[in-house]
Amino acid sequence: MSLANIIRRRLLLLILVVFGVTLVTFAISHMIPGDPARMMAGERASDEIVEKMRENLGLNKPVAVQYAIYVGQIARGDFGTSIRTQRPVISDIKKFFPATIELALAAMLFAIIVGVPLGVISAVSKDRLIDHLSRSISVVGISTPAFWLGLLMILVFYGQLGILPGSGRIDGVIGPPTTITGFYTIDAALTGNWPAFKSAVQHLILPGLTLGFLHLGVVTRQIRSAMLEVMSEDYVRTARASGLSRRQIIYGHALRNALIPSITMIGLAFGDLLYGAVLTETVFAWPGMGAYVVQSISSLDFPAIMAFTVVASTAYVLINLFVDLIYMVLDPQIREVG
Amino acid sequence: MEQNPSPVVDIDHLSLNFQTYRGAVQALDDVSLQVRPGEIVGLVGESGCGKSVLAMSTIRLLPPQGVEVPSGRISVLGRDILASSEAEMGDFRGHQASMVFQEPMNALNPTIRVGRQIVQVIRRHESVSQEQATARAVELLREMQVSDAERIMRNYPFELSGGMRQRVLLAMAFSCNPRVLIADEPTTALDVTVQAQVLALLRTRASERGVSVLFITHDLAVVAQLCDRVYVMYAGKMVEEGSTRDVLKAPRHPYTRALLRSLPEFAEPLHPLASIPGTVPNLIAPPGGCRFRPRCAHAFDKCLKQPPLEPGPDHPEHKVACWLPEGTADAAQADTAEPETRRQTGETLMRLDQVSVRFDVGTNWLGKPRGQVHAMTDVTLDIRRGETIGIVGESGCGKSTLAQVAMALRKPSSGKVQFDGQDLSAVEASAERQLRQRFQIVFQDPQSSLDPRMPVWSLISEPLAVRERHPRSWLKARAGELAETVGIRADQLDRYAHEFSGGQRQRIAIARALALSPDLLVLDEPTSALDVSVQAQILNLLMELQRNLGLTYLFVSHNVSVIRHIADRVAVMYLGEIVELGTAAEVLDDPVHYYTRSLIASVPRLDGDARTGAAAGFTELPSNLSLPKGCFFADRCPARTGGCEKRQVLAPAGAGADRLVRCHLAQG
Amino acid sequence: MAPDANPHQATVADGTPDPETEAAGGGLVDWAYVLHQLRSSPLTIVGLSLITLVLFTMAAAPWIAPYDPNRIDLTSRLAPPSLKHWMGTDQIGRDLFSRIIWGSRVSVSIGFAIVGISMLIGTVTGAFSGLVGGRTDSIIMRFMDVLLSFPSFVMAMALAAALGPDLINAMLAIAVVRIPFYVRLARGQALSLRERPYVKAAVTFGATRMQIVRRHVVPNAMAPIIVQSTLDIGSAILTAAALSFIGLGAQPPTAEWGAMVSAGRDYLLDQWWYATFPGLAILLTAVGFNLLGDGLRDILDPKLRAR
């Protein structure tokens, strides 16, 4: 299959997914027990006002029309008004989105920097002590409840040792740096606001480690098994028979080929960071999308919940598309044939 | 050793064990081998005899875990291999001694351009610039008869054919001017015409460069063509050693003799082959004394003691490990069966009429195919009751597709298949089910054709069980009878397929195919996954069953000798077409189509000396994605003239109406 | 893919001991191999022990729990771990150790139920899709592609939120979003089995599609599905606990591990034991299932066996 074909197929899938997600969220908003018009209008509103509200919301139109209107609104970035914050949902999301991405990237970075070497070491010394150790780390990583790990981090590093902050993105006294990218660490560095940079980094460490540790498990495990697979291939034997050094074989031949399938796995894991982010942000009061949606859930703020679902799903598909592209660029069999 | 003090490879009384969870496998037991400067030495044996282990140990490629060397020495070019450090071995391998392997498909890294892989090896061992190394790599590829070397350098392995990859690997092995080359079955995965080219190349390049070669193979005919001296291994022991001529012409060990005599080319066609009973012993607990003793026809008391590998009184260079006095001949094989006459064959049982098969490859995003593989084109073939018709050809020629079409496992894209006068595509489902029991198939790999989770009785009786409800006891009894006819003991019926050897599994598969008492058996490479001695057992069994049950065989194989031995008539296929059809003797002993001629000429022969067929240079098989316009073979044909650009028809060659050929030069 | 696979491919397999003469007995399961695997991988033993412990706890909860999990004792509120209360007490004096023991019945059963539901629906759909092939298969798989592209936790969250905060709803939501994984797995199995020569052989002697499924596909596809579901139980337990933690799962006073961590969060800095022990229970259970699944995979994977 050629590159162009795969991209076309992926874009088609993207449209289908967004369509599917909106259908689901639309269905869900219609499934919710209770009358959204009354919810919007408030408990004490008169029937006329509720009726008026219903008309405003288009709830008296046929379902298909309602759905079309809904999709049209989403296309324009109009997700309605949050019941909880009374602001347009889209502006809330814009505000919280960069915080989540900053956290996810930090976690991913940690997981890859530590996880790839750990997986390689584990594979090349299979069934030895270091392998058991690294497998234990990765299994614990995969099996740890993110919310609980976050709590433990706060307990130890904030509560007991008092060396790191346990909540928020930045010290309230310092205040956020001038917005450029929306990432506090980068913005602070760009503007030379070093107190803000220091504070932002300090605040990022615990949630970043928490989220990163979960993915460390995924990355290590994937790299280990891909390396084991590759190390038993005939071409590794050829490389050994040609006298290539262990280093050349492991990094020049094996890791290179083990990374190709791993890219997909790690990419999928990045999508899953959304899951971890919801919990981690909640625990650390990190003002991102995850914490936002959990608060929306507790106040049954459906416009916000559904908007989050649509945005998160779209982001997830886009990330996967991006990962597939990287994969195709790396795998000559796909790249050259196209 | 006396006359040559410094062999380049000197393996001295080496023993080697593998630790496995079942116990220690004694893979090599007191094995000695020498390769002298400039020699090509063959090491032959069947699967599991330890020849690859020996090859890998020579440059210490076995993974260190679980390997013990209780005794012995390995010295290559004066280096003590067992005592060298890993760093020293790294400098040594690929530089002074290099190795090529069996499976060229996976022996190159799929994500690195082949040029870079060669350059990497050169620069590992010699301090030359990138440009110099690249220039050398191109030069090496040219020497390996790669015509378009610069382009090939930039290719990835998956863009190259098997033969081309093996050339690249040879170039890599020769890249740092090694003095020793170890070749482990380097041509076994290649088609016979490609094999001939690669062998010729290997020999000329080795002698030009003065490289000594240790050549590991299971194929005695390849040894005959290539090697100066040969070692024969059996069950981890060296049983015979000597010059190729001595060992193959006057073998002294009963195993070597039996192995040679189990080759189909050694017997008259259609006669029973001499086979070796039983299987190779388990090396966790090998038999005491001579390891061949349990299977040897001549074993006597003394064989309980291990015989030493010693030269005979008249043969200082021809050593054998056997207690038998020299000159013990094998009892003349009583020709039990009356000299086989050509069977009188009857009316047409199955008819393929203008059958073509095409499949789609690579679908685009709307699911539309991007191309079509022409697996079979206009094949017309009558299979007559009682005969064995052989289909022979190289990979991609369409012979397996033909087997599948005959079994109604694949629908023809056009054309008809008739069985006993009924069109298979036109009959109703229930009638098809009835018809199906009259033709059955045996596949190549008995391991994957038997469900690993079923006991043998259930495997054999499955065809009966799926057609009708039968009590278990009846099925078991019936399975027992069938097992008996193929030589499986009835007390083994409760075992599972993985507990049997390859040959026995193939017997089970045959028993299953016989369960419905079919008229026609389609045999799709039934012996290709087996060792020659086991192949002989299976071929004998098939011939015996045919005699007793009056079966008709459609026998598909890449192996010309096997087909010559077992078939009455032969169809030769090339690129999806039948190019020549006639009796086995006509087609294979006196081919007229130029493809058949080159195929036969490429088959290594025990008596033959080096073939010259390979000198013609290297041509790739055309793709069957886009077929040539005229004769499919024209591009590779030495006799190409005017008229070849036209599509060829299958027409009688000469007067005999039964002999057909698809070449205008040979017709009429 | 190619119509003629290379005929020589399986020719030379040097060094492998001849199976016929291998240890007598034999049979379907190679116990010597299983033992060897267990011995060389101590982590599998750890996993097996953890799961045994968890299952025992679930079964024997009434006998091993020192207190009634819902017994309120206002005189010993938020008591630290002691001989009387091994893991301390919560804000209304309930014994945390007893609640964790009883909680295993809720939290682990939810994991089993989730995997059971999704595996059952998923494998049946997937096997059907793979065996039928053609248009039906394409449609089912395109649909699954779409579902697989949803971020599963987010979807489960949205579904659970819509169904209303309740343990059963959370379970259903998680199960639904996991179905596509099993569809894909089972379909892959069915497709690869369909190409095995022994299935082709069955076609040649006239076995019906149902017979092939019953005799060959189901028994041979089980192993990878069992491995996958074992690994999945751990992750299902984690997800269910996570939903409970954000208030979408178990509701008070149910003794459920995730909800207990959530409740303990308010007392984190002063009463560390409250949130710590239930979380530890989740961790150990998930570790157990993951290790056991890894071990099973190593034992059942024939490719690893060859190594």
Coordinates of C-alpha atoms in Angstrom, one line a residue, chain C residues 5 72 113 119 145 215 294 297 301 304:
Chain C
A5 CA 5.7 -21.0 -1.3
I72 CA -19.3 2.0 62.3
A113 CA -17.2 -9.3 34.6
M119 CA -14.4 -11.2 25.5
D145 CA -11.7 0.6 13.2
R215 CA -13.1 -28.9 15.7
D294 CA 3.0 -12.7 30.7
R297 CA 2.0 -16.1 27.0
D301 CA 3.8 -19.1 22.6
L304 CA 9.3 -18.5 22.2

